[in-house]
PDB file of C-alpha atoms and ligand atoms in Angstrom:
ATOM      1  CA  MET A   1     160.580  84.818 118.807  1.00  0.00           C
ATOM      2  CA  PHE A   2     161.149  86.904 121.925  1.00  0.00           C
ATOM      3  CA  ASP A   3     159.805  84.283 124.278  1.00  0.00           C
ATOM      4  CA  GLU A   4     163.211  83.751 125.823  1.00  0.00           C
ATOM      5  CA  MET A   5     163.910  87.448 125.755  1.00  0.00           C
ATOM      6  CA  GLY A   6     161.397  88.750 128.225  1.00  0.00           C
ATOM      7  CA  ASP A   7     163.472  91.696 129.347  1.00  0.00           C
ATOM      8  CA  LEU A   8     164.060  92.862 125.833  1.00  0.00           C
ATOM      9  CA  GLN A   9     160.391  92.565 125.065  1.00  0.00           C
ATOM     10  CA  ASP A  10     159.589  94.682 128.091  1.00  0.00           C
ATOM     11  CA  LEU A  11     161.959  97.316 126.800  1.00  0.00           C
ATOM     12  CA  TYR A  12     160.281  97.220 123.418  1.00  0.00           C
ATOM     13  CA  GLN A  13     156.891  97.566 124.990  1.00  0.00           C
ATOM     14  CA  GLN A  14     158.100 100.557 126.962  1.00  0.00           C
ATOM     15  CA  VAL A  15     159.306 102.318 123.837  1.00  0.00           C
ATOM     16  CA  ILE A  16     155.996 101.695 122.100  1.00  0.00           C
ATOM     17  CA  LEU A  17     153.979 102.799 125.120  1.00  0.00           C
ATOM     18  CA  ASP A  18     156.078 105.942 125.486  1.00  0.00           C
ATOM     19  CA  HIS A  19     155.522 106.990 121.876  1.00  0.00           C
ATOM     20  CA  GLY A  20     151.881 105.950 122.096  1.00  0.00           C
ATOM     21  CA  ARG A  21     151.300 108.213 125.066  1.00  0.00           C
ATOM     22  CA  ASN A  22     153.519 111.089 123.990  1.00  0.00           C
ATOM     23  CA  PRO A  23     153.590 111.042 120.214  1.00  0.00           C
ATOM     24  CA  ARG A  24     156.284 113.130 118.558  1.00  0.00           C
ATOM     25  CA  ASN A  25     155.505 115.456 115.671  1.00  0.00           C
ATOM     26  CA  PHE A  26     151.814 115.236 116.488  1.00  0.00           C
ATOM     27  CA  ARG A  27     150.634 118.363 114.685  1.00  0.00           C
ATOM     28  CA  ILE A  28     148.990 119.665 111.548  1.00  0.00           C
ATOM     29  CA  GLN A  29     151.080 121.340 108.859  1.00  0.00           C
ATOM     30  CA  GLU A  30     148.982 123.947 107.117  1.00  0.00           C
ATOM     31  CA  THR A  31     151.555 124.399 104.371  1.00  0.00           C
ATOM     32  CA  ALA A  32     152.382 120.735 103.782  1.00  0.00           C
ATOM     33  CA  ASP A  33     153.459 119.701 100.302  1.00  0.00           C
ATOM     34  CA  GLY A  34     151.691 116.406 100.693  1.00  0.00           C
ATOM     35  CA  ARG A  35     149.030 115.002 102.957  1.00  0.00           C
ATOM     36  CA  ALA A  36     146.886 111.902 103.022  1.00  0.00           C
ATOM     37  CA  ASP A  37     144.372 110.246 105.278  1.00  0.00           C
ATOM     38  CA  GLY A  38     144.642 106.643 106.347  1.00  0.00           C
ATOM     39  CA  TYR A  39     142.063 104.396 107.929  1.00  0.00           C
ATOM     40  CA  ASN A  40     142.323 100.948 109.435  1.00  0.00           C
ATOM     41  CA  PRO A  41     138.735  99.698 109.863  1.00  0.00           C
ATOM     42  CA  LEU A  42     139.872  96.572 111.717  1.00  0.00           C
ATOM     43  CA  CYS A  43     140.977  98.633 114.674  1.00  0.00           C
ATOM     44  CA  GLY A  44     139.459 102.036 114.008  1.00  0.00           C
ATOM     45  CA  ASP A  45     142.819 103.772 113.574  1.00  0.00           C
ATOM     46  CA  GLN A  46     142.676 107.046 111.694  1.00  0.00           C
ATOM     47  CA  VAL A  47     145.744 109.074 110.789  1.00  0.00           C
ATOM     48  CA  THR A  48     146.494 112.060 108.609  1.00  0.00           C
ATOM     49  CA  VAL A  49     150.116 112.382 107.556  1.00  0.00           C
ATOM     50  CA  PHE A  50     151.642 115.686 106.467  1.00  0.00           C
ATOM     51  CA  CYS A  51     154.978 116.110 104.744  1.00  0.00           C
ATOM     52  CA  LYS A  52     157.101 119.012 103.704  1.00  0.00           C
ATOM     53  CA  LEU A  53     159.656 118.419 100.975  1.00  0.00           C
ATOM     54  CA  GLU A  54     162.858 120.260 100.230  1.00  0.00           C
ATOM     55  CA  ASP A  55     165.418 119.235  97.610  1.00  0.00           C
ATOM     56  CA  GLY A  56     163.779 115.817  97.324  1.00  0.00           C
ATOM     57  CA  LYS A  57     164.085 115.203 101.045  1.00  0.00           C
ATOM     58  CA  LEU A  58     161.499 114.973 103.771  1.00  0.00           C
ATOM     59  CA  LYS A  59     162.130 118.201 105.573  1.00  0.00           C
ATOM     60  CA  ASP A  60     159.290 117.714 108.005  1.00  0.00           C
ATOM     61  CA  VAL A  61     156.819 114.913 108.596  1.00  0.00           C
ATOM     62  CA  SER A  62     153.995 115.084 111.105  1.00  0.00           C
ATOM     63  CA  PHE A  63     150.685 113.431 111.791  1.00  0.00           C
ATOM     64  CA  LYS A  64     147.342 113.874 113.455  1.00  0.00           C
ATOM     65  CA  GLY A  65     144.544 111.481 114.207  1.00  0.00           C
ATOM     66  CA  LYS A  66     143.433 108.924 116.688  1.00  0.00           C
ATOM     67  CA  GLY A  67     144.723 105.420 116.807  1.00  0.00           C
ATOM     68  CA  CYS A  68     145.629 102.685 119.215  1.00  0.00           C
ATOM     69  CA  ALA A  69     148.981 102.736 121.024  1.00  0.00           C
ATOM     70  CA  ILE A  70     150.713 100.727 118.307  1.00  0.00           C
ATOM     71  CA  CYS A  71     149.421 102.890 115.467  1.00  0.00           C
ATOM     72  CA  THR A  72     150.249 106.117 117.299  1.00  0.00           C
ATOM     73  CA  ALA A  73     153.704 104.880 118.309  1.00  0.00           C
ATOM     74  CA  SER A  74     154.429 103.703 114.794  1.00  0.00           C
ATOM     75  CA  ALA A  75     153.385 107.070 113.335  1.00  0.00           C
ATOM     76  CA  SER A  76     155.408 108.928 115.941  1.00  0.00           C
ATOM     77  CA  MET A  77     158.567 106.921 115.323  1.00  0.00           C
ATOM     78  CA  MET A  78     158.063 107.060 111.563  1.00  0.00           C
ATOM     79  CA  THR A  79     158.030 110.864 111.583  1.00  0.00           C
ATOM     80  CA  GLN A  80     161.361 110.858 113.428  1.00  0.00           C
ATOM     81  CA  THR A  81     162.922 108.133 111.306  1.00  0.00           C
ATOM     82  CA  VAL A  82     162.171 109.520 107.854  1.00  0.00           C
ATOM     83  CA  LYS A  83     163.080 113.114 108.629  1.00  0.00           C
ATOM     84  CA  ASP A  84     165.825 114.367 106.302  1.00  0.00           C
ATOM     85  CA  LYS A  85     165.628 111.141 104.287  1.00  0.00           C
ATOM     86  CA  SER A  86     164.940 111.160 100.574  1.00  0.00           C
ATOM     87  CA  THR A  87     161.566 109.887  99.450  1.00  0.00           C
ATOM     88  CA  ASP A  88     163.303 106.807  97.992  1.00  0.00           C
ATOM     89  CA  GLU A  89     165.019 106.078 101.291  1.00  0.00           C
ATOM     90  CA  ALA A  90     161.720 106.458 103.113  1.00  0.00           C
ATOM     91  CA  GLU A  91     160.080 103.988 100.760  1.00  0.00           C
ATOM     92  CA  SER A  92     162.798 101.397 101.123  1.00  0.00           C
ATOM     93  CA  MET A  93     162.538 101.796 104.884  1.00  0.00           C
ATOM     94  CA  PHE A  94     158.829 101.079 104.644  1.00  0.00           C
ATOM     95  CA  GLU A  95     159.587  97.913 102.689  1.00  0.00           C
ATOM     96  CA  LYS A  96     161.999  96.708 105.349  1.00  0.00           C
ATOM     97  CA  PHE A  97     159.580  97.642 108.091  1.00  0.00           C
ATOM     98  CA  HIS A  98     156.820  95.746 106.325  1.00  0.00           C
ATOM     99  CA  ASP A  99     159.080  92.701 105.955  1.00  0.00           C
ATOM    100  CA  LEU A 100     159.995  92.876 109.616  1.00  0.00           C
ATOM    101  CA  LEU A 101     156.323  92.715 110.548  1.00  0.00           C
ATOM    102  CA  THR A 102     155.143  90.147 108.052  1.00  0.00           C
ATOM    103  CA  LYS A 103     157.950  87.792 107.076  1.00  0.00           C
ATOM    104  CA  ASP A 104     158.795  84.904 109.339  1.00  0.00           C
ATOM    105  CA  ASP A 105     162.311  84.563 108.076  1.00  0.00           C
ATOM    106  CA  THR A 106     163.285  88.143 108.663  1.00  0.00           C
ATOM    107  CA  ASP A 107     166.237  87.979 110.996  1.00  0.00           C
ATOM    108  CA  MET A 108     167.408  90.498 113.517  1.00  0.00           C
ATOM    109  CA  ASP A 109     169.788  92.033 110.976  1.00  0.00           C
ATOM    110  CA  ALA A 110     166.827  93.662 109.317  1.00  0.00           C
ATOM    111  CA  ALA A 111     165.688  94.959 112.682  1.00  0.00           C
ATOM    112  CA  THR A 112     169.140  96.350 113.419  1.00  0.00           C
ATOM    113  CA  ASP A 113     169.061  98.011 110.055  1.00  0.00           C
ATOM    114  CA  LEU A 114     165.865  99.777 111.020  1.00  0.00           C
ATOM    115  CA  GLY A 115     167.274 101.203 114.218  1.00  0.00           C
ATOM    116  CA  LYS A 116     164.602 102.026 116.730  1.00  0.00           C
ATOM    117  CA  LEU A 117     161.877 100.707 114.458  1.00  0.00           C
ATOM    118  CA  GLY A 118     163.116  97.226 115.318  1.00  0.00           C
ATOM    119  CA  VAL A 119     160.973  97.406 118.449  1.00  0.00           C
ATOM    120  CA  PHE A 120     157.997  96.603 116.238  1.00  0.00           C
ATOM    121  CA  ALA A 121     159.331  93.104 115.564  1.00  0.00           C
ATOM    122  CA  GLY A 122     157.290  92.037 118.579  1.00  0.00           C
ATOM    123  CA  VAL A 123     154.095  93.053 116.800  1.00  0.00           C
ATOM    124  CA  ARG A 124     154.581  90.166 114.377  1.00  0.00           C
ATOM    125  CA  LYS A 125     153.131  87.848 116.987  1.00  0.00           C
ATOM    126  CA  TYR A 126     149.832  89.685 116.715  1.00  0.00           C
ATOM    127  CA  PRO A 127     148.873  89.644 113.026  1.00  0.00           C
ATOM    128  CA  ILE A 128     145.796  91.779 113.619  1.00  0.00           C
ATOM    129  CA  ARG A 129     148.088  94.515 114.931  1.00  0.00           C
ATOM    130  CA  VAL A 130     150.354  94.549 111.897  1.00  0.00           C
ATOM    131  CA  LYS A 131     147.967  96.864 110.071  1.00  0.00           C
ATOM    132  CA  CYS A 132     147.982  99.236 113.023  1.00  0.00           C
ATOM    133  CA  ALA A 133     151.753  99.529 112.699  1.00  0.00           C
ATOM    134  CA  THR A 134     151.879  99.813 108.916  1.00  0.00           C
ATOM    135  CA  LEU A 135     148.952 102.242 108.470  1.00  0.00           C
ATOM    136  CA  PRO A 136     151.045 105.403 109.060  1.00  0.00           C
ATOM    137  CA  TRP A 137     153.578 104.206 106.484  1.00  0.00           C
ATOM    138  CA  HIS A 138     150.921 103.447 103.882  1.00  0.00           C
ATOM    139  CA  THR A 139     149.542 106.903 104.550  1.00  0.00           C
ATOM    140  CA  LEU A 140     152.948 108.556 104.192  1.00  0.00           C
ATOM    141  CA  LYS A 141     153.404 106.784 100.887  1.00  0.00           C
ATOM    142  CA  ALA A 142     150.049 108.132  99.715  1.00  0.00           C
ATOM    143  CA  ALA A 143     150.947 111.622 100.914  1.00  0.00           C
ATOM    144  CA  LEU A 144     154.101 111.453  98.786  1.00  0.00           C
ATOM    145  CA  SER A 145     152.229 110.347  95.693  1.00  0.00           C
ATOM    146  CA  ASP A 146     148.607 111.119  94.980  1.00  0.00           C
ATOM    147  CA  GLY A 147     147.405 112.102  98.413  1.00  0.00           C
ATOM    148  CA  GLU A 148     144.426 109.816  98.208  1.00  0.00           C
ATOM    149  CA  THR A 149     142.783 108.280 101.219  1.00  0.00           C
ATOM    150  CA  VAL A 150     144.162 104.850 101.999  1.00  0.00           C
ATOM    151  CA  SER A 151     142.485 102.031 103.811  1.00  0.00           C
ATOM    152  CA  THR A 152     144.122  98.854 105.014  1.00  0.00           C
ATOM    153  CA  GLU A 153     141.122  96.893 103.760  1.00  0.00           C
TER     154      GLU A 153
HETATM  155 ZN1   ZN B 201     145.221  99.899 115.906  1.00  0.00          ZN
END
């Protein structure tokens, strides 16, 4: 899809590499209201997501773990994106993000809608990497519900 858009793809890669190297909100929350562990055996990604809720909103979201650049960047950008969103908003964002990565017919409108997360549209070309990008979101979802360990398998 971005074959004719080399420059844009470079930009996207830079954003992902930046977050992969310097993840934001990369810390443990001892007093988190919810936490869950996620594991992607295909790649070896492991993340723990912590969330603090206030008035039904995600007051603070952070993560710890070790993953590849895509997983780490996705987790980093997720923590920034869902901050101050309601849990419902966060879930609908995950749905859009998932569509962006998995559906062929998802157009750029969806990506625009997702703001910075649109950079992950390029990951669609590498199906094996899709789970790296979605793992943090699956884990956040688990942290908001039962807190069980999730695996992409
Ligand atoms: Zn990975």
